């Protein structure tokens, strides 16, 4: 099979004339910063996820931070979360002065294991911060039960999960509040950007207040707030991307099913799992390479063929220098997270990848694995 193009990237923002035209309209409108376009984006996004309120922010990290802050989490509190995620998840807990408590993942979905959460509860536990890693939702039904029994908040890091579903409901409406990212590589993008969704009016109001210098009425500042606003330029892109999201997610799912079918039964490779109650939106298509000589060799060989891959993530968070220095380890040693960090490999799955290209990527993975083991 001939290579479909010289280089296949691991991510490719899907931007067309519609986004360009929407930005043009905002640029010529004279309202570049916060304004009605941002409010429209918030309304549409809330409607899409099935939440009452949405608060747009400058990026996913500020959305996480504001969500925790608006939820009243702070000094002396503990937040149970996953050690296998992007650093922003647990850093946001540190920003508000609380302590992230890491428990192991469930090895098939790579998401926080609800059974482990129970073992990590202390009188200081205030919330569970679940990540829907790679676009597969965490088991929010099991987590919600724990949260309700122990009077905790259930918070979602939905940065990778626009359009994902658990038990028929969308990410962003599965807990007390959720934070999204619209970074350039995400399932939908505004370049940089973020959103908090919630049904809690007070939480939304507080997030709005803190987002814009604690300002209640013009130049009346009632709290120590921040500038975490999204621009109208970004919101205009977001509105168009939101319209496209279902189509983009369907293309991701089609590519994932091609990769799954082609790689099925291949010794030394474990394809992604989708729970029967879940809709996976494949922000990343992640295989586990258990065969020797392993993930890094496969990665180098694919790179030489012009197939970009990535490792999400090469270290469990407690193994990052910052967390080692802070002395924050997993409470249970998190063997599954640490093993996953050495085995996972993300293959291209983005909507810009055509079906033939997906088949080609899979055929090369197969060839290399069969040659090397
Ligand atoms: C799981 C997770 N949480 C949080 C973030 C932070 O989002 P941002 O990069 O928009 O600050 C990201 C994205 O990069 C992410 O993947």
Short mmCIF file of C-alpha atoms and ligand atoms in Angstrom, two decimals:
data_model
loop_
_atom_site.label_atom_id
_atom_site.label_comp_id
_atom_site.label_asym_id
_atom_site.label_seq_id
_atom_site.Cartn_x
_atom_site.Cartn_y
_atom_site.Cartn_z
CA UNK A 1 0.00 0.00 0.00
CA UNK A 2 1.49 3.39 -0.98
CA UNK A 3 1.65 6.08 1.71
CA UNK A 4 -1.39 8.37 1.32
CA UNK A 5 0.65 11.50 2.11
CA UNK A 6 4.17 12.32 3.18
CA UNK A 7 3.32 12.90 6.81
CA UNK A 8 0.35 11.96 8.92
CA UNK A 9 0.04 14.17 11.96
CA UNK A 10 -1.19 13.18 15.39
CA UNK A 11 -3.57 16.18 15.48
CA UNK A 12 -5.00 18.54 12.91
CA UNK A 13 -7.43 21.37 13.77
CA UNK A 14 -10.45 21.27 11.44
CA UNK A 15 -10.78 24.91 10.42
CA UNK A 16 -12.63 26.04 7.29
CA UNK A 17 -14.07 29.12 5.62
CA UNK A 18 -16.96 29.20 8.14
CA UNK A 19 -14.58 29.89 11.05
CA UNK A 20 -12.69 32.49 8.97
CA UNK A 21 -15.94 34.24 8.11
CA UNK A 22 -17.15 34.17 11.73
CA UNK A 23 -13.89 35.74 12.92
CA UNK A 24 -14.07 38.33 10.17
CA UNK A 25 -17.55 39.36 11.33
CA UNK A 26 -16.35 39.79 14.92
CA UNK A 27 -13.25 41.71 13.88
CA UNK A 28 -15.36 44.15 11.89
CA UNK A 29 -18.01 44.43 14.64
CA UNK A 30 -15.77 46.39 17.00
CA UNK A 31 -16.56 44.02 19.94
CA UNK A 32 -13.40 41.96 20.29
CA UNK A 33 -13.26 41.12 23.99
CA UNK A 34 -16.13 39.73 26.12
CA UNK A 35 -19.51 40.42 24.57
CA UNK A 36 -22.73 38.91 23.19
CA UNK A 37 -20.89 36.38 21.03
CA UNK A 38 -19.27 34.89 24.14
CA UNK A 39 -22.68 34.76 25.82
CA UNK A 40 -24.18 33.02 22.82
CA UNK A 41 -21.34 30.48 22.86
CA UNK A 42 -22.00 29.84 26.56
CA UNK A 43 -25.71 29.32 25.98
CA UNK A 44 -25.23 26.96 23.06
CA UNK A 45 -22.55 24.99 24.84
CA UNK A 46 -24.67 24.59 27.99
CA UNK A 47 -27.55 23.40 25.81
CA UNK A 48 -25.29 20.94 23.98
CA UNK A 49 -23.94 19.27 27.13
CA UNK A 50 -27.29 19.41 28.92
CA UNK A 51 -26.28 21.75 31.76
CA UNK A 52 -28.11 24.84 33.02
CA UNK A 53 -25.10 27.16 32.98
CA UNK A 54 -21.82 27.59 31.11
CA UNK A 55 -19.04 30.04 31.88
CA UNK A 56 -16.40 30.61 29.19
CA UNK A 57 -12.78 31.08 30.27
CA UNK A 58 -9.40 31.76 28.69
CA UNK A 59 -8.29 28.10 28.65
CA UNK A 60 -8.95 24.69 30.21
CA UNK A 61 -6.55 25.29 33.06
CA UNK A 62 -8.33 28.47 34.16
CA UNK A 63 -11.66 26.63 33.80
CA UNK A 64 -10.42 23.92 36.18
CA UNK A 65 -9.01 26.44 38.64
CA UNK A 66 -12.14 28.62 38.63
CA UNK A 67 -14.39 25.57 38.94
CA UNK A 68 -12.55 24.40 42.08
CA UNK A 69 -12.40 27.91 43.51
CA UNK A 70 -16.09 28.58 42.80
CA UNK A 71 -16.93 25.21 44.36
CA UNK A 72 -15.31 26.45 47.58
CA UNK A 73 -12.33 24.12 47.59
CA UNK A 74 -9.25 25.53 49.27
CA UNK A 75 -6.59 25.32 51.96
CA UNK A 76 -6.65 22.09 53.98
CA UNK A 77 -8.99 20.26 51.59
CA UNK A 78 -8.22 17.05 49.74
CA UNK A 79 -9.35 16.25 46.22
CA UNK A 80 -9.17 12.65 45.03
CA UNK A 81 -8.04 12.43 41.44
CA UNK A 82 -6.21 10.35 38.86
CA UNK A 83 -2.43 10.17 38.54
CA UNK A 84 -2.75 9.44 34.82
CA UNK A 85 -3.70 12.70 33.12
CA UNK A 86 -2.29 15.99 31.87
CA UNK A 87 -0.56 17.97 34.62
CA UNK A 88 -3.23 20.74 34.59
CA UNK A 89 -5.74 18.46 36.36
CA UNK A 90 -3.82 18.14 39.60
CA UNK A 91 -2.07 21.52 39.32
CA UNK A 92 -5.47 23.18 39.52
CA UNK A 93 -5.96 21.50 42.90
CA UNK A 94 -2.62 22.92 44.05
CA UNK A 95 -3.53 26.41 42.77
CA UNK A 96 -6.48 26.63 45.19
CA UNK A 97 -4.27 25.49 48.09
CA UNK A 98 -5.77 22.00 48.35
CA UNK A 99 -3.99 18.65 48.13
CA UNK A 100 -4.43 16.23 45.24
CA UNK A 101 -4.81 12.65 46.46
CA UNK A 102 -3.87 10.23 43.70
CA UNK A 103 -5.48 6.81 43.41
CA UNK A 104 -4.90 4.24 40.71
CA UNK A 105 -6.69 3.89 37.39
CA UNK A 106 -8.83 1.13 36.00
CA UNK A 107 -6.43 -0.38 33.40
CA UNK A 108 -8.88 -0.85 30.52
CA UNK A 109 -10.25 2.70 30.29
CA UNK A 110 -7.27 4.41 32.00
CA UNK A 111 -9.74 6.36 34.14
CA UNK A 112 -9.87 6.69 37.93
CA UNK A 113 -10.95 3.44 39.59
CA UNK A 114 -14.00 4.08 41.81
CA UNK A 115 -13.00 1.21 44.14
CA UNK A 116 -9.72 2.97 44.86
CA UNK A 117 -11.50 6.21 45.66
CA UNK A 118 -13.24 4.58 48.63
CA UNK A 119 -9.90 3.58 50.12
CA UNK A 120 -8.54 7.14 49.94
CA UNK A 121 -11.34 8.99 51.75
CA UNK A 122 -10.39 11.04 54.81
CA UNK A 123 -12.30 13.65 56.83
CA UNK A 124 -10.56 16.30 54.68
CA UNK A 125 -11.82 14.89 51.34
CA UNK A 126 -14.04 17.51 49.65
CA UNK A 127 -14.28 16.36 46.04
CA UNK A 128 -13.55 13.74 43.43
CA UNK A 129 -12.03 15.23 40.28
CA UNK A 130 -12.56 12.65 37.53
CA UNK A 131 -10.92 12.97 34.11
CA UNK A 132 -12.55 11.51 31.00
CA UNK A 133 -9.20 10.50 29.60
CA UNK A 134 -8.74 10.24 25.83
CA UNK A 135 -12.47 10.92 25.41
CA UNK A 136 -13.73 7.87 27.34
CA UNK A 137 -15.92 8.92 30.26
CA UNK A 138 -14.99 7.98 33.80
CA UNK A 139 -17.55 5.78 35.54
CA UNK A 140 -19.54 8.69 36.89
CA UNK A 141 -22.41 6.48 38.08
CA UNK A 142 -20.14 4.66 40.53
CA UNK A 143 -18.35 7.89 41.44
CA UNK A 144 -21.62 9.74 42.02
CA UNK A 145 -22.75 7.07 44.46
CA UNK A 146 -19.55 7.50 46.47
CA UNK A 147 -19.83 11.28 46.30
CA UNK A 148 -23.43 11.21 47.54
CA UNK A 149 -22.71 8.73 50.33
CA UNK A 150 -19.81 10.81 51.62
CA UNK A 151 -21.10 14.34 50.89
CA UNK A 152 -18.43 15.10 48.32
CA UNK A 153 -18.55 17.08 45.11
CA UNK A 154 -18.09 15.17 41.87
CA UNK A 155 -16.18 17.34 39.41
CA UNK A 156 -15.32 16.50 35.81
CA UNK A 157 -12.19 17.34 33.88
CA UNK A 158 -13.84 17.06 30.47
CA UNK A 159 -10.97 18.71 28.57
CA UNK A 160 -10.72 15.68 26.27
CA UNK A 161 -14.38 14.70 26.18
CA UNK A 162 -16.60 17.10 24.19
CA UNK A 163 -19.57 14.98 23.18
CA UNK A 164 -18.59 11.89 25.21
CA UNK A 165 -21.44 10.15 27.04
CA UNK A 166 -21.83 8.00 30.13
CA UNK A 167 -25.11 6.16 30.68
CA UNK A 168 -26.73 8.25 27.93
CA UNK A 169 -25.74 11.65 29.30
CA UNK A 170 -23.08 13.98 28.03
CA UNK A 171 -19.79 14.83 29.69
CA UNK A 172 -20.25 18.20 31.31
CA UNK A 173 -23.54 17.16 32.92
CA UNK A 174 -22.35 14.09 34.83
CA UNK A 175 -21.25 15.73 38.08
CA UNK A 176 -21.63 18.95 40.06
CA UNK A 177 -19.50 20.91 37.60
CA UNK A 178 -17.16 20.30 34.69
CA UNK A 179 -14.25 22.01 32.99
CA UNK A 180 -13.56 21.84 29.24
CA UNK A 181 -10.59 22.93 27.13
CA UNK A 182 -10.72 24.27 23.58
CA UNK A 183 -6.99 24.00 22.98
CA UNK A 184 -5.96 23.62 19.33
CA UNK A 185 -5.77 19.80 19.33
CA UNK A 186 -9.05 19.16 21.17
CA UNK A 187 -12.20 17.64 19.61
CA UNK A 188 -13.38 21.22 19.12
CA UNK A 189 -11.15 24.26 19.38
CA UNK A 190 -10.98 28.02 19.77
CA UNK A 191 -7.15 28.03 19.62
CA UNK A 192 -7.02 28.48 23.39
CA UNK A 193 -10.16 28.55 25.47
CA UNK A 194 -12.15 26.87 28.21
CA UNK A 195 -15.64 26.41 29.65
CA UNK A 196 -17.19 25.50 32.98
CA UNK A 197 -20.59 23.81 32.91
CA UNK A 198 -22.85 23.25 35.91
CA UNK A 199 -26.45 23.10 37.10
CA UNK A 200 -25.47 25.04 40.23
CA UNK A 201 -26.47 28.67 39.77
CA UNK A 202 -24.34 29.89 42.68
CA UNK A 203 -21.25 28.11 41.42
CA UNK A 204 -21.76 29.61 37.94
CA UNK A 205 -22.28 33.11 39.35
CA UNK A 206 -19.18 32.86 41.49
CA UNK A 207 -17.12 31.60 38.55
CA UNK A 208 -18.36 34.53 36.45
CA UNK A 209 -17.46 36.99 39.19
CA UNK A 210 -13.95 35.60 39.70
CA UNK A 211 -13.39 35.36 35.94
CA UNK A 212 -13.53 39.13 35.64
CA UNK A 213 -11.77 40.79 38.61
CA UNK A 214 -14.57 40.11 41.07
CA UNK A 215 -16.46 42.95 39.44
CA UNK A 216 -20.11 43.36 40.37
CA UNK A 217 -21.29 46.37 38.40
CA UNK A 218 -18.87 48.71 36.64
CA UNK A 219 -15.66 49.25 38.67
CA UNK A 220 -17.21 47.76 41.80
CA UNK A 221 -14.87 44.98 42.91
CA UNK A 222 -16.20 42.75 45.67
CA UNK A 223 -13.67 39.89 45.51
CA UNK A 224 -10.08 39.22 44.54
CA UNK A 225 -10.72 38.02 41.00
CA UNK A 226 -8.75 37.45 37.84
CA UNK A 227 -8.85 38.12 34.14
CA UNK A 228 -9.70 34.69 32.71
CA UNK A 229 -12.07 35.94 29.99
CA UNK A 230 -12.51 34.41 26.55
CA UNK A 231 -12.50 36.83 23.60
CA UNK A 232 -15.37 37.23 21.14
CA UNK A 233 -12.95 36.21 18.40
CA UNK A 234 -12.44 32.84 20.09
CA UNK A 235 -16.15 32.45 20.89
CA UNK A 236 -17.02 33.00 17.23
CA UNK A 237 -14.72 30.11 16.28
CA UNK A 238 -16.24 28.06 19.11
CA UNK A 239 -19.79 28.55 17.83
CA UNK A 240 -18.85 27.20 14.40
CA UNK A 241 -16.84 24.34 15.89
CA UNK A 242 -19.75 23.38 18.13
CA UNK A 243 -21.94 23.05 15.04
CA UNK A 244 -19.35 20.70 13.55
CA UNK A 245 -18.62 18.73 16.71
CA UNK A 246 -20.96 15.79 16.11
CA UNK A 247 -19.64 15.32 12.59
CA UNK A 248 -16.03 15.58 13.78
CA UNK A 249 -16.68 13.07 16.57
CA UNK A 250 -18.32 10.67 14.14
CA UNK A 251 -15.21 10.84 11.94
CA UNK A 252 -13.03 10.08 14.99
CA UNK A 253 -15.24 7.12 15.86
CA UNK A 254 -15.16 5.83 12.28
CA UNK A 255 -11.34 6.01 12.26
CA UNK A 256 -11.21 4.28 15.64
CA UNK A 257 -13.40 1.44 14.42
CA UNK A 258 -11.17 0.97 11.35
CA UNK A 259 -8.06 0.88 13.56
CA UNK A 260 -9.81 -1.52 15.97
CA UNK A 261 -10.83 -3.89 13.19
CA UNK A 262 -7.40 -3.87 11.54
CA UNK A 263 -5.48 -4.33 14.79
CA UNK A 264 -7.85 -6.89 16.35
CA UNK A 265 -6.08 -10.00 17.59
CA UNK A 266 -2.59 -8.59 16.99
CA UNK A 267 -0.27 -10.14 19.57
CA UNK A 268 1.45 -7.59 21.79
CA UNK A 269 -1.02 -4.78 21.10
CA UNK A 270 -4.09 -3.92 23.16
CA UNK A 271 -6.66 -1.73 21.39
CA UNK A 272 -8.84 0.81 23.27
CA UNK A 273 -11.79 -0.39 25.30
CA UNK A 274 -15.25 1.17 25.19
CA UNK A 275 -17.57 0.35 28.06
CA UNK A 276 -21.10 -0.67 27.01
CA UNK A 277 -22.48 2.34 28.90
CA UNK A 278 -20.07 4.78 27.28
CA UNK A 279 -19.70 6.81 24.11
CA UNK A 280 -15.99 7.25 23.50
CA UNK A 281 -15.11 10.30 21.39
CA UNK A 282 -11.49 9.29 20.78
CA UNK A 283 -9.75 12.53 21.54
CA UNK A 284 -6.86 10.09 21.39
CA UNK A 285 -6.78 6.55 20.02
CA UNK A 286 -4.45 4.85 22.45
CA UNK A 287 -2.99 1.38 22.13
CA UNK A 288 -0.93 -0.45 24.70
CA UNK A 289 2.22 -2.03 23.36
CA UNK A 290 3.04 -5.00 25.55
CA UNK A 291 5.32 -6.74 23.04
CA UNK A 292 9.09 -6.48 23.34
CA UNK A 293 11.05 -4.44 22.13
CA UNK A 294 8.10 -2.23 22.86
CA UNK A 295 6.38 1.07 22.45
CA UNK A 296 9.39 3.28 21.85
CA UNK A 297 10.72 1.15 18.98
CA UNK A 298 7.28 1.08 17.34
CA UNK A 299 7.15 4.84 17.73
CA UNK A 300 10.53 5.38 16.05
CA UNK A 301 9.66 3.07 13.16
CA UNK A 302 6.32 4.79 12.56
CA UNK A 303 8.03 8.18 12.70
CA UNK A 304 10.48 7.05 10.01
CA UNK A 305 7.45 6.26 7.82
CA UNK A 306 6.01 9.74 8.39
CA UNK A 307 3.38 8.61 10.90
CA UNK A 308 3.35 10.90 13.90
CA UNK A 309 2.45 9.35 17.25
CA UNK A 310 2.49 10.63 20.83
CA UNK A 311 2.71 9.34 24.37
CA UNK A 312 -0.09 10.51 26.62
CA UNK A 313 1.51 10.41 29.18
CA UNK A 314 5.05 9.18 29.69
CA UNK A 315 4.91 9.57 33.50
CA UNK A 316 2.30 9.25 36.19
CA UNK A 317 1.86 12.70 37.77
CA UNK A 318 3.55 11.73 41.10
CA UNK A 319 6.64 10.83 39.04
CA UNK A 320 6.94 14.38 37.73
CA UNK A 321 9.80 16.33 39.35
CA UNK A 322 7.38 18.90 40.79
CA UNK A 323 5.26 16.28 42.58
CA UNK A 324 8.32 14.37 43.78
CA UNK A 325 9.62 17.59 45.29
CA UNK A 326 6.24 18.21 46.92
CA UNK A 327 6.27 14.63 48.23
CA UNK A 328 2.83 13.81 46.81
CA UNK A 329 2.72 10.15 45.79
CA UNK A 330 -0.20 7.85 44.98
CA UNK A 331 -1.85 6.51 48.11
CA UNK A 332 -1.92 3.02 46.60
CA UNK A 333 1.34 3.04 44.61
CA UNK A 334 -0.79 3.21 41.41
CA UNK A 335 0.80 0.25 39.62
CA UNK A 336 -1.69 0.42 36.73
CA UNK A 337 -0.98 4.09 36.02
CA UNK A 338 2.77 3.53 36.17
CA UNK A 339 2.55 0.56 33.85
CA UNK A 340 0.31 2.43 31.41
CA UNK A 341 2.85 5.28 31.27
CA UNK A 342 5.43 2.85 29.87
CA UNK A 343 3.09 1.11 27.39
CA UNK A 344 0.62 3.60 25.88
CA UNK A 345 0.96 5.00 22.38
CA UNK A 346 -1.46 7.40 20.68
CA UNK A 347 -2.00 6.79 16.96
CA UNK A 348 -3.53 9.36 14.57
CA UNK A 349 -7.36 9.28 14.76
CA UNK A 350 -8.27 12.92 14.07
CA UNK A 351 -11.11 13.79 11.65
CA UNK A 352 -8.64 14.93 8.97
CA UNK A 353 -7.54 11.31 8.61
CA UNK A 354 -9.37 9.51 5.79
CA UNK A 355 -10.47 5.85 6.04
CA UNK A 356 -7.69 4.72 3.68
CA UNK A 357 -5.13 6.56 5.76
CA UNK A 358 -6.44 4.92 8.94
CA UNK A 359 -6.07 1.52 7.25
CA UNK A 360 -2.56 2.40 6.13
CA UNK A 361 -1.54 3.45 9.66
CA UNK A 362 -2.92 0.16 11.02
CA UNK A 363 -1.14 -1.88 8.33
CA UNK A 364 2.19 -0.28 9.26
CA UNK A 365 1.65 -0.91 12.97
CA UNK A 366 0.89 -4.53 12.13
CA UNK A 367 3.94 -4.93 9.90
CA UNK A 368 6.32 -3.47 12.48
CA UNK A 369 4.89 -5.47 15.37
CA UNK A 370 5.03 -8.73 13.36
CA UNK A 371 8.61 -8.03 12.28
CA UNK A 372 9.90 -7.15 15.71
CA UNK A 373 8.32 -9.77 17.94
C1 LIG B 1 -7.11 16.35 30.82
C2 LIG B 1 -6.75 17.79 30.62
N1 LIG B 1 -7.01 18.66 31.59
C3 LIG B 1 -6.75 19.97 31.45
C4 LIG B 1 -6.19 20.48 30.30
C5 LIG B 1 -5.84 21.93 30.25
O1 LIG B 1 -6.42 22.62 29.21
P1 LIG B 1 -5.67 23.88 28.55
O2 LIG B 1 -4.49 23.36 27.79
O3 LIG B 1 -6.71 24.47 27.67
O4 LIG B 1 -5.27 24.79 29.65
C6 LIG B 1 -5.95 19.62 29.24
C7 LIG B 1 -5.47 20.06 27.93
O5 LIG B 1 -4.46 20.41 27.55
C8 LIG B 1 -6.20 18.22 29.40
O6 LIG B 1 -5.95 17.35 28.42
#
